[in-house]
Every structure is written in C-alpha cells, then in structure tokens.
PDB file of C-alpha atoms in Angstrom:
ATOM      1  CA  MET A1072       0.000   0.000   0.000  1.00 42.00           C
ATOM      2  CA  THR A1073       1.291   3.439  -0.881  1.00 44.00           C
ATOM      3  CA  SER A1074       1.932   5.675   2.125  1.00 46.00           C
ATOM      4  CA  PRO A1075       1.085   9.372   2.346  1.00 48.00           C
ATOM      5  CA  ILE A1076       3.916  11.747   1.544  1.00 44.00           C
ATOM      6  CA  GLU A1077       6.381  11.777   4.420  1.00 43.00           C
ATOM      7  CA  THR A1078       9.563  13.149   2.867  1.00 40.00           C
ATOM      8  CA  LEU A1079      11.235  15.788   5.021  1.00 38.00           C
ATOM      9  CA  ASP A1080      11.783  18.185   2.107  1.00 51.00           C
ATOM     10  CA  ALA A1081       8.126  18.071   1.147  1.00 57.00           C
ATOM     11  CA  GLU A1082       6.954  18.596   4.714  1.00 66.00           C
ATOM     12  CA  SER A1083       9.377  21.495   5.192  1.00 69.00           C
ATOM     13  CA  LEU A1084       8.268  23.181   1.980  1.00 65.00           C
ATOM     14  CA  LEU A1085       4.567  22.844   2.815  1.00 71.00           C
ATOM     15  CA  ALA A1086       5.215  24.078   6.363  1.00 76.00           C
ATOM     16  CA  ASP A1087       7.124  27.131   5.096  1.00 75.00           C
ATOM     17  CA  ILE A1088       4.310  28.140   2.737  1.00 77.00           C
ATOM     18  CA  ARG A1089       1.696  27.452   5.403  1.00 80.00           C
ATOM     19  CA  ASP A1090       3.539  29.529   8.019  1.00 82.00           C
ATOM     20  CA  ALA A1091       4.031  32.409   5.573  1.00 80.00           C
ATOM     21  CA  GLY A1092       0.287  32.545   4.968  1.00 83.00           C
ATOM     22  CA  PRO A1093      -1.552  33.574   1.795  1.00 84.00           C
ATOM     23  CA  LEU A1094      -0.033  36.185  -0.508  1.00 83.00           C
ATOM     24  CA  PRO A1095      -1.805  39.562  -0.772  1.00 82.00           C
ATOM     25  CA  GLY A1096      -5.066  39.058  -2.640  1.00 82.00           C
ATOM     26  CA  GLU A1097      -4.625  35.288  -2.730  1.00 84.00           C
ATOM     27  CA  LYS A1098      -7.707  33.211  -1.920  1.00 88.00           C
ATOM     28  CA  ARG A1099      -7.317  30.439   0.634  1.00 88.00           C
ATOM     29  CA  HIS A1100      -7.799  27.601  -1.848  1.00 88.00           C
ATOM     30  CA  GLU A1101      -5.204  29.261  -4.109  1.00 89.00           C
ATOM     31  CA  TRP A1102      -2.812  29.348  -1.157  1.00 88.00           C
ATOM     32  CA  LEU A1103      -3.107  25.594  -0.645  1.00 88.00           C
ATOM     33  CA  SER A1104      -2.948  24.748  -4.350  1.00 86.00           C
ATOM     34  CA  ARG A1105       0.189  26.916  -4.645  1.00 85.00           C
ATOM     35  CA  ALA A1106       1.829  25.039  -1.771  1.00 83.00           C
ATOM     36  CA  LEU A1107       1.091  21.642  -3.306  1.00 84.00           C
ATOM     37  CA  ARG A1108       1.979  22.843  -6.811  1.00 82.00           C
ATOM     38  CA  GLU A1109       5.366  24.088  -5.620  1.00 78.00           C
ATOM     39  CA  ALA A1110       6.074  20.775  -3.910  1.00 74.00           C
ATOM     40  CA  ILE A1111       5.163  18.902  -7.088  1.00 74.00           C
ATOM     41  CA  LYS A1112       7.097  21.125  -9.493  1.00 70.00           C
ATOM     42  CA  MET A1113      10.220  21.205  -7.311  1.00 66.00           C
ATOM     43  CA  ASN A1114      10.299  17.398  -7.472  1.00 60.00           C
ATOM     44  CA  VAL A1115      10.335  16.979  -3.696  1.00 54.00           C
ATOM     45  CA  LEU A1116       7.462  14.511  -3.957  1.00 59.00           C
ATOM     46  CA  PRO A1117       8.087  11.019  -5.345  1.00 56.00           C
ATOM     47  CA  GLU A1118       6.267  10.296  -8.615  1.00 54.00           C
ATOM     48  CA  THR A1119       2.828   8.670  -8.191  1.00 53.00           C
ATOM     49  CA  ALA A1120       3.014   9.320  -4.404  1.00 62.00           C
ATOM     50  CA  MET A1121      -0.217   9.555  -2.437  1.00 73.00           C
ATOM     51  CA  LEU A1122      -0.946  13.046  -1.191  1.00 77.00           C
ATOM     52  CA  PRO A1123      -2.292  13.772   2.299  1.00 79.00           C
ATOM     53  CA  THR A1124      -6.012  13.205   2.662  1.00 82.00           C
ATOM     54  CA  GLU A1125      -8.512  16.058   2.648  1.00 84.00           C
ATOM     55  CA  ALA A1126      -8.852  15.669   6.424  1.00 86.00           C
ATOM     56  CA  GLN A1127      -5.069  15.911   6.906  1.00 85.00           C
ATOM     57  CA  LEU A1128      -4.850  19.052   4.763  1.00 87.00           C
ATOM     58  CA  VAL A1129      -7.796  20.585   6.628  1.00 89.00           C
ATOM     59  CA  LYS A1130      -5.931  20.099   9.891  1.00 88.00           C
ATOM     60  CA  GLN A1131      -2.496  21.091   8.571  1.00 85.00           C
ATOM     61  CA  PHE A1132      -3.606  24.352   6.918  1.00 87.00           C
ATOM     62  CA  GLY A1133      -6.591  25.189   9.106  1.00 89.00           C
ATOM     63  CA  LEU A1134      -8.955  25.287   6.132  1.00 90.00           C
ATOM     64  CA  SER A1135     -12.480  24.013   5.542  1.00 90.00           C
ATOM     65  CA  ARG A1136     -12.982  20.752   3.675  1.00 87.00           C
ATOM     66  CA  GLN A1137     -14.698  22.673   0.862  1.00 87.00           C
ATOM     67  CA  THR A1138     -11.647  24.927   0.461  1.00 89.00           C
ATOM     68  CA  VAL A1139      -9.274  21.950   0.415  1.00 89.00           C
ATOM     69  CA  ARG A1140     -11.452  20.187  -2.147  1.00 87.00           C
ATOM     70  CA  LYS A1141     -11.469  23.273  -4.372  1.00 87.00           C
ATOM     71  CA  ALA A1142      -7.663  23.426  -4.261  1.00 87.00           C
ATOM     72  CA  LEU A1143      -7.364  19.756  -5.204  1.00 86.00           C
ATOM     73  CA  GLU A1144      -9.843  20.171  -8.061  1.00 83.00           C
ATOM     74  CA  GLU A1145      -7.692  23.015  -9.367  1.00 82.00           C
ATOM     75  CA  LEU A1146      -4.623  20.743  -9.408  1.00 82.00           C
ATOM     76  CA  ALA A1147      -6.687  17.996 -11.066  1.00 78.00           C
ATOM     77  CA  ARG A1148      -7.618  20.398 -13.858  1.00 74.00           C
ATOM     78  CA  GLU A1149      -3.913  21.100 -14.339  1.00 74.00           C
ATOM     79  CA  ARG A1150      -3.337  17.319 -14.616  1.00 72.00           C
ATOM     80  CA  LEU A1151      -0.897  17.358 -11.711  1.00 77.00           C
ATOM     81  CA  ILE A1152      -2.865  14.940  -9.536  1.00 78.00           C
ATOM     82  CA  VAL A1153      -5.268  12.016  -9.930  1.00 75.00           C
ATOM     83  CA  ARG A1154      -8.183  11.517  -7.521  1.00 70.00           C
ATOM     84  CA  ILE A1155      -9.425   7.921  -7.228  1.00 68.00           C
ATOM     85  CA  ALA A1156     -12.584   7.184  -5.272  1.00 62.00           C
ATOM     86  CA  GLY A1157     -11.932   5.031  -2.228  1.00 63.00           C
ATOM     87  CA  LYS A1158      -8.163   5.140  -2.690  1.00 67.00           C
ATOM     88  CA  GLY A1159      -6.910   8.703  -2.361  1.00 73.00           C
ATOM     89  CA  THR A1160      -5.215  11.507  -4.256  1.00 78.00           C
ATOM     90  CA  PHE A1161      -2.034  10.727  -6.177  1.00 76.00           C
ATOM     91  CA  LEU A1162       0.528  12.565  -8.251  1.00 75.00           C
ATOM     92  CA  ALA A1163      -0.226  12.061 -11.931  1.00 69.00           C
ATOM     93  CA  PRO A1164       2.413   9.999 -13.755  1.00 62.00           C
ATOM     94  CA  SER A1165       4.612  12.285 -15.833  1.00 53.00           C
ATOM     95  CA  GLY A1166       3.558  12.694 -19.444  1.00 43.00           C
ATOM     96  CA  GLU A1167       0.068  11.295 -18.891  1.00 43.00           C
ATOM     97  CA  THR A1168      -2.287  13.294 -21.120  1.00 38.00           C
ATOM     98  CA  GLY A1169      -4.955  12.812 -23.780  1.00 38.00           C
ATOM     99  CA  ARG A1170      -8.085  10.693 -24.080  1.00 37.00           C
ATOM    100  CA  GLN A1171      -6.616   7.248 -24.790  1.00 40.00           C
ATOM    101  CA  PHE A1172      -6.696   4.774 -21.908  1.00 41.00           C
ATOM    102  CA  SER A1173      -4.868   1.479 -21.691  1.00 40.00           C
ATOM    103  CA  SER A1174      -7.240  -0.297 -19.326  1.00 43.00           C
ATOM    104  CA  ALA A1175     -10.712  -0.061 -17.841  1.00 43.00           C
ATOM    105  CA  ARG A1176      -9.150   1.005 -14.543  1.00 45.00           C
ATOM    106  CA  ASP A1177      -7.365   3.922 -16.230  1.00 45.00           C
ATOM    107  CA  LEU A1178     -10.507   4.790 -18.153  1.00 44.00           C
ATOM    108  CA  LEU A1179     -12.634   5.070 -15.033  1.00 46.00           C
ATOM    109  CA  SER A1180     -10.106   6.734 -12.720  1.00 48.00           C
ATOM    110  CA  SER A1181      -8.712   9.407 -15.053  1.00 44.00           C
ATOM    111  CA  VAL A1182     -10.345  12.220 -13.103  1.00 42.00           C
ATOM    112  CA  HIS A1183      -7.407  14.513 -13.854  1.00 42.00           C
ATOM    113  CA  ASP A1184      -8.183  14.944 -17.551  1.00 52.00           C
ATOM    114  CA  SER A1185     -11.971  14.917 -17.678  1.00 66.00           C
ATOM    115  CA  ARG A1186     -14.885  16.505 -15.902  1.00 79.00           C
ATOM    116  CA  TYR A1187     -18.452  15.458 -15.170  1.00 87.00           C
ATOM    117  CA  GLU A1188     -21.247  17.681 -16.489  1.00 92.00           C
ATOM    118  CA  LEU A1189     -24.581  17.101 -14.807  1.00 94.00           C
ATOM    119  CA  VAL A1190     -27.349  16.271 -17.302  1.00 96.00           C
ATOM    120  CA  ILE A1191     -30.164  15.063 -15.033  1.00 96.00           C
ATOM    121  CA  PRO A1192     -30.044  16.290 -11.397  1.00 97.00           C
ATOM    122  CA  LEU A1193     -30.388  13.952  -8.449  1.00 96.00           C
ATOM    123  CA  HIS A1194     -34.005  12.835  -8.098  1.00 96.00           C
ATOM    124  CA  LYS A1195     -36.164   9.865  -7.174  1.00 96.00           C
ATOM    125  CA  ARG A1196     -38.019   7.752  -9.695  1.00 95.00           C
ATOM    126  CA  ILE A1197     -39.291   4.244 -10.318  1.00 95.00           C
ATOM    127  CA  GLU A1198     -36.599   2.190 -12.060  1.00 94.00           C
ATOM    128  CA  LEU A1199     -37.357  -1.532 -12.067  1.00 94.00           C
ATOM    129  CA  ALA A1200     -34.051  -2.859 -13.409  1.00 93.00           C
ATOM    130  CA  ALA A1201     -31.846  -0.685 -11.200  1.00 94.00           C
ATOM    131  CA  ALA A1202     -33.940  -1.376  -8.092  1.00 94.00           C
ATOM    132  CA  GLY A1203     -33.627  -5.090  -8.759  1.00 94.00           C
ATOM    133  CA  ARG A1204     -29.841  -4.919  -9.105  1.00 93.00           C
ATOM    134  CA  LEU A1205     -29.652  -2.802  -5.938  1.00 94.00           C
ATOM    135  CA  ARG A1206     -31.780  -5.469  -4.205  1.00 92.00           C
ATOM    136  CA  LEU A1207     -34.295  -2.912  -2.947  1.00 94.00           C
ATOM    137  CA  PRO A1208     -37.666  -3.853  -1.435  1.00 93.00           C
ATOM    138  CA  THR A1209     -39.422  -1.283  -3.657  1.00 94.00           C
ATOM    139  CA  ASP A1210     -38.885   0.021  -7.200  1.00 95.00           C
ATOM    140  CA  ASP A1211     -37.895   3.540  -6.090  1.00 96.00           C
ATOM    141  CA  VAL A1212     -34.286   4.656  -6.604  1.00 97.00           C
ATOM    142  CA  ALA A1213     -32.299   7.893  -6.371  1.00 97.00           C
ATOM    143  CA  CYS A1214     -30.533   8.652  -9.639  1.00 97.00           C
ATOM    144  CA  ALA A1215     -28.617  11.228 -11.667  1.00 97.00           C
ATOM    145  CA  SER A1216     -26.910  11.315 -15.068  1.00 97.00           C
ATOM    146  CA  PHE A1217     -23.745  12.954 -16.396  1.00 95.00           C
ATOM    147  CA  ARG A1218     -21.768  13.564 -19.550  1.00 93.00           C
ATOM    148  CA  ARG A1219     -18.039  13.072 -19.191  1.00 89.00           C
ATOM    149  CA  LEU A1220     -16.022  15.721 -21.000  1.00 84.00           C
ATOM    150  CA  SER A1221     -12.421  16.176 -22.073  1.00 75.00           C
ATOM    151  CA  ASP A1222     -10.848  19.009 -24.057  1.00 67.00           C
ATOM    152  CA  GLN A1223     -12.109  17.278 -27.221  1.00 70.00           C
ATOM    153  CA  GLY A1224     -15.729  17.085 -26.073  1.00 81.00           C
ATOM    154  CA  ALA A1225     -18.108  14.503 -24.594  1.00 87.00           C
ATOM    155  CA  PHE A1226     -16.886  10.904 -24.673  1.00 88.00           C
ATOM    156  CA  CYS A1227     -18.956   9.133 -22.014  1.00 91.00           C
ATOM    157  CA  TYR A1228     -22.496   9.115 -20.638  1.00 95.00           C
ATOM    158  CA  THR A1229     -22.964   7.883 -17.077  1.00 95.00           C
ATOM    159  CA  SER A1230     -26.054   7.152 -14.995  1.00 96.00           C
ATOM    160  CA  VAL A1231     -25.875   6.431 -11.282  1.00 97.00           C
ATOM    161  CA  PHE A1232     -28.532   4.705  -9.190  1.00 98.00           C
ATOM    162  CA  MET A1233     -28.689   4.520  -5.392  1.00 97.00           C
ATOM    163  CA  PRO A1234     -31.066   3.340  -2.673  1.00 97.00           C
ATOM    164  CA  PRO A1235     -33.315   6.268  -1.651  1.00 96.00           C
ATOM    165  CA  HIS A1236     -31.750   6.524   1.822  1.00 95.00           C
ATOM    166  CA  ILE A1237     -28.292   6.855   0.246  1.00 96.00           C
ATOM    167  CA  GLY A1238     -29.580   9.536  -2.105  1.00 95.00           C
ATOM    168  CA  GLU A1239     -30.780  11.487   0.937  1.00 95.00           C
ATOM    169  CA  LEU A1240     -27.135  11.855   1.993  1.00 94.00           C
ATOM    170  CA  LEU A1241     -26.450  13.859  -1.170  1.00 95.00           C
ATOM    171  CA  GLN A1242     -29.368  16.310  -1.119  1.00 93.00           C
ATOM    172  CA  ASP A1243     -27.109  19.255  -0.258  1.00 92.00           C
ATOM    173  CA  VAL A1244     -24.394  18.521  -2.856  1.00 90.00           C
ATOM    174  CA  SER A1245     -24.243  21.437  -5.291  1.00 87.00           C
ATOM    175  CA  GLU A1246     -22.778  19.318  -8.112  1.00 87.00           C
ATOM    176  CA  LEU A1247     -26.013  17.301  -8.215  1.00 94.00           C
ATOM    177  CA  LYS A1248     -28.557  20.137  -8.371  1.00 92.00           C
ATOM    178  CA  GLU A1249     -28.222  22.198 -11.546  1.00 92.00           C
ATOM    179  CA  PRO A1250     -27.986  20.765 -15.098  1.00 93.00           C
ATOM    180  CA  GLY A1251     -24.789  21.869 -16.776  1.00 92.00           C
ATOM    181  CA  PHE A1252     -22.803  22.055 -13.536  1.00 90.00           C
ATOM    182  CA  ALA A1253     -19.323  20.604 -14.145  1.00 85.00           C
ATOM    183  CA  SER A1254     -17.232  18.918 -11.458  1.00 83.00           C
ATOM    184  CA  TYR A1255     -14.155  16.741 -11.150  1.00 77.00           C
ATOM    185  CA  ARG A1256     -15.674  14.678  -8.338  1.00 79.00           C
ATOM    186  CA  THR A1257     -17.563  11.462  -8.910  1.00 85.00           C
ATOM    187  CA  VAL A1258     -20.629  10.439  -6.937  1.00 91.00           C
ATOM    188  CA  ALA A1259     -18.579   7.551  -5.548  1.00 88.00           C
ATOM    189  CA  GLU A1260     -16.005  10.003  -4.172  1.00 84.00           C
ATOM    190  CA  ILE A1261     -18.715  11.989  -2.421  1.00 88.00           C
ATOM    191  CA  LEU A1262     -20.337   8.866  -1.004  1.00 90.00           C
ATOM    192  CA  ASP A1263     -16.971   7.636   0.244  1.00 86.00           C
ATOM    193  CA  GLU A1264     -16.810  10.727   2.456  1.00 84.00           C
ATOM    194  CA  ARG A1265     -20.394  10.514   3.724  1.00 89.00           C
ATOM    195  CA  ILE A1266     -21.077   6.838   4.307  1.00 89.00           C
ATOM    196  CA  PRO A1267     -19.854   5.545   7.684  1.00 87.00           C
ATOM    197  CA  GLY A1268     -16.820   3.413   6.914  1.00 83.00           C
ATOM    198  CA  GLY A1269     -16.733   4.666   3.324  1.00 85.00           C
ATOM    199  CA  ILE A1270     -16.892   2.486   0.214  1.00 86.00           C
ATOM    200  CA  ALA A1271     -15.349  -0.867   1.039  1.00 85.00           C
ATOM    201  CA  SER A1272     -15.429  -2.728  -2.288  1.00 86.00           C
ATOM    202  CA  ALA A1273     -16.572  -2.606  -5.902  1.00 86.00           C
ATOM    203  CA  GLU A1274     -17.455  -4.992  -8.709  1.00 87.00           C
ATOM    204  CA  GLN A1275     -17.032  -4.202 -12.383  1.00 85.00           C
ATOM    205  CA  SER A1276     -18.398  -5.657 -15.606  1.00 87.00           C
ATOM    206  CA  ILE A1277     -17.399  -4.640 -19.145  1.00 85.00           C
ATOM    207  CA  THR A1278     -19.375  -5.374 -22.285  1.00 89.00           C
ATOM    208  CA  ALA A1279     -19.675  -4.159 -25.856  1.00 88.00           C
ATOM    209  CA  SER A1280     -23.085  -2.541 -26.121  1.00 89.00           C
ATOM    210  CA  GLY A1281     -25.160  -0.303 -28.339  1.00 92.00           C
ATOM    211  CA  LEU A1282     -25.678   3.244 -27.104  1.00 94.00           C
ATOM    212  CA  SER A1283     -28.901   3.738 -25.196  1.00 94.00           C
ATOM    213  CA  PRO A1284     -31.258   6.469 -26.460  1.00 95.00           C
ATOM    214  CA  GLU A1285     -30.184   8.806 -23.636  1.00 95.00           C
ATOM    215  CA  ALA A1286     -26.467   8.137 -24.180  1.00 95.00           C
ATOM    216  CA  ALA A1287     -26.776   8.597 -27.945  1.00 94.00           C
ATOM    217  CA  MET A1288     -28.590  11.904 -27.548  1.00 95.00           C
ATOM    218  CA  ASN A1289     -26.062  13.328 -25.080  1.00 94.00           C
ATOM    219  CA  LEU A1290     -23.031  12.101 -27.016  1.00 93.00           C
ATOM    220  CA  GLN A1291     -24.518  13.215 -30.349  1.00 91.00           C
ATOM    221  CA  ARG A1292     -24.313   9.739 -31.853  1.00 92.00           C
ATOM    222  CA  GLU A1293     -26.759   7.270 -33.324  1.00 92.00           C
ATOM    223  CA  GLU A1294     -28.829   5.099 -31.008  1.00 93.00           C
ATOM    224  CA  GLY A1295     -27.461   1.541 -30.979  1.00 92.00           C
ATOM    225  CA  GLU A1296     -23.991   2.620 -32.140  1.00 91.00           C
ATOM    226  CA  THR A1297     -21.296   0.369 -30.689  1.00 89.00           C
ATOM    227  CA  SER A1298     -19.865   1.528 -27.372  1.00 90.00           C
ATOM    228  CA  LEU A1299     -18.016   0.159 -24.383  1.00 88.00           C
ATOM    229  CA  ARG A1300     -20.358  -0.234 -21.426  1.00 91.00           C
ATOM    230  CA  ILE A1301     -18.807  -0.410 -17.977  1.00 88.00           C
ATOM    231  CA  ASP A1302     -21.025  -1.128 -14.970  1.00 91.00           C
ATOM    232  CA  LEU A1303     -19.682  -0.564 -11.471  1.00 90.00           C
ATOM    233  CA  ALA A1304     -21.344  -1.641  -8.239  1.00 91.00           C
ATOM    234  CA  TYR A1305     -20.042  -0.046  -5.026  1.00 91.00           C
ATOM    235  CA  TYR A1306     -20.527  -1.652  -1.597  1.00 92.00           C
ATOM    236  CA  ASP A1307     -20.199  -0.458   1.997  1.00 90.00           C
ATOM    237  CA  ASP A1308     -18.419  -2.386   4.751  1.00 87.00           C
ATOM    238  CA  GLN A1309     -21.590  -4.422   5.348  1.00 89.00           C
ATOM    239  CA  HIS A1310     -21.537  -5.477   1.668  1.00 91.00           C
ATOM    240  CA  ALA A1311     -24.698  -3.519   0.951  1.00 93.00           C
ATOM    241  CA  MET A1312     -24.712  -1.950  -2.522  1.00 94.00           C
ATOM    242  CA  VAL A1313     -24.722   1.846  -2.190  1.00 95.00           C
ATOM    243  CA  GLU A1314     -24.317   2.839  -5.839  1.00 96.00           C
ATOM    244  CA  LEU A1315     -24.769   1.293  -9.262  1.00 96.00           C
ATOM    245  CA  GLN A1316     -22.985   3.184 -12.029  1.00 94.00           C
ATOM    246  CA  SER A1317     -23.513   2.498 -15.719  1.00 94.00           C
ATOM    247  CA  SER A1318     -21.276   4.241 -18.281  1.00 93.00           C
ATOM    248  CA  TYR A1319     -21.245   4.222 -22.087  1.00 94.00           C
ATOM    249  CA  PHE A1320     -17.829   5.123 -23.538  1.00 89.00           C
ATOM    250  CA  LEU A1321     -17.258   6.018 -27.170  1.00 86.00           C
ATOM    251  CA  PRO A1322     -14.924   3.413 -28.701  1.00 78.00           C
ATOM    252  CA  GLU A1323     -12.328   5.943 -29.913  1.00 71.00           C
ATOM    253  CA  SER A1324     -11.767   6.949 -26.274  1.00 67.00           C
ATOM    254  CA  TYR A1325     -10.535   3.506 -25.338  1.00 61.00           C
ATOM    255  CA  SER A1326      -7.641   1.385 -26.495  1.00 53.00           C
ATOM    256  CA  TYR A1327      -6.200  -1.769 -25.052  1.00 49.00           C
ATOM    257  CA  ARG A1328      -2.470  -2.197 -25.287  1.00 49.00           C
ATOM    258  CA  SER A1329      -0.268  -5.022 -24.059  1.00 46.00           C
ATOM    259  CA  HIS A1330       3.300  -6.171 -24.570  1.00 49.00           C
ATOM    260  CA  TRP A1331       4.312  -9.778 -25.093  1.00 55.00           C
ATOM    261  CA  GLN A1332       7.806 -11.181 -24.961  1.00 54.00           C
ATOM    262  CA  ARG A1333       9.052 -14.732 -25.497  1.00 59.00           C
ATOM    263  CA  LEU A1334      10.589 -16.260 -22.392  1.00 55.00           C
ATOM    264  CA  SER A1335      14.054 -17.694 -22.940  1.00 48.00           C
TER     265      SER A1335
END
C-alpha cells in the first residue's frame, strides 16, 4: 500500500508556505494549491506518491474541507494529480495526457483529464431494473446522469442509481442540483466521504453494447452505435450496494495495449 507523503523536504516546503500565509489578494484555496503545486514542481514529492487526505490538509492548513477540495480540483484540472474514489489523491504519472486509456481502470479513474457535467439532477423515480440490481424492497431509486467531457468534447455518458436513503445523503451537494454544472468529483467520491466506513469494495463488468437512447442523444451519436459499457457496483463495509454506475464510452476513447515477450 502506498503511504502518504512523508519526505522531510516536502513537509518542510509545505510548512514554510503554510507559516508564511496567503499572498496579498490570494484566496485560501489558491494558497493551498500553490503550496502543493510548488512541492510537485520542485520534485520533492516522489512520482505517483499519495498526497495527504482532505482531512489531513484541513488540519495542517486550518482550512475548511470545501476549500481543500477546491484546491485539489484546481490541481486535477492542471493534470498534476489524480483523484481515485476510495483510494486517495495521487501525483499524476509524468507525461500522462490525452483521451486514450490502456485499461478499464485507467478509463474510469482518469479524473485529472476529464470533468463530469450534470445532465439530469439527483431525483427519485421508479426504475425496475436498477432497483432489482440494488436489491431494494421497492422500485424507487435515487438517480442522476452525467456527460463526461475532455478538451475534445463529450466521450462518455454515465447514470448512477442509489437506494433512496443513500440519495438522501447527497441532497445538499451542489454538483447534483443544476444541469450543466461541471465537477471533477464522482458520486462515488462523495459517497466515500459521507457513508460511515466509506466504500469498502466494488465490482465491475465490461461489455460491448449499443448506445442507449439517452447516451446517444447526449453524445450526439446514433442510437445503438457500438460503445463500451462499464457497470460498477459499489458496496459499503456491510456489503450492501450503495451505488450502481452504468457508463457508455465512445470506442475511440478507449484502447487496449499489451506487450508480449518470449521467455528464454
């Protein structure tokens, strides 16, 4: 398991910037992002290291969680860090850019070079198939839908489904209220912070599938056009499913590469 950054040089640099306080006219989230950016660009942090958690940065800099999150989202937009739900925040591997992904894991966790634009806000509705997969006693679910965007445009359409009581935990989340709102956080990341014990496990299935009518409309493609469908089920520490995520990826956004070598 990767440990949080503990190098003396990094700690000293962050402490110096923290003790000096914000620059004149500098907002508090800009102060934190500057501190982390300097540590990254001065190469005092090992590549692909795990950064301190939001809670650790809140305590270290005396900031609110919302301010810390805003600073991290700024670094994610600059492609300096990668935020992976349930795992933490990591330095982005050097030279990692673009929309091509070598594996499903990379495809789903590349928060640093894409953003989520809300299409359908969080709401409750009857959804027989999703309620069945969530193993709910009724057909009511909480759900929301997103387009995933890169610099080249929309390349994925995602719908998330949750038990109603889990959806209640997200009623105050601004990213889930207004259509068109763009964020670098996933619903799974938010749930990981709000569910006692966080997200404990996940199951993934990958299939070739035709675009659904909703996905086709939001990706400006033809209904039934071939896509890569990735379904993710997230579970809490009691192995109760807390979120079902279904994503349709355009095929040109995904490539699978491997290297083979004969053993001597």
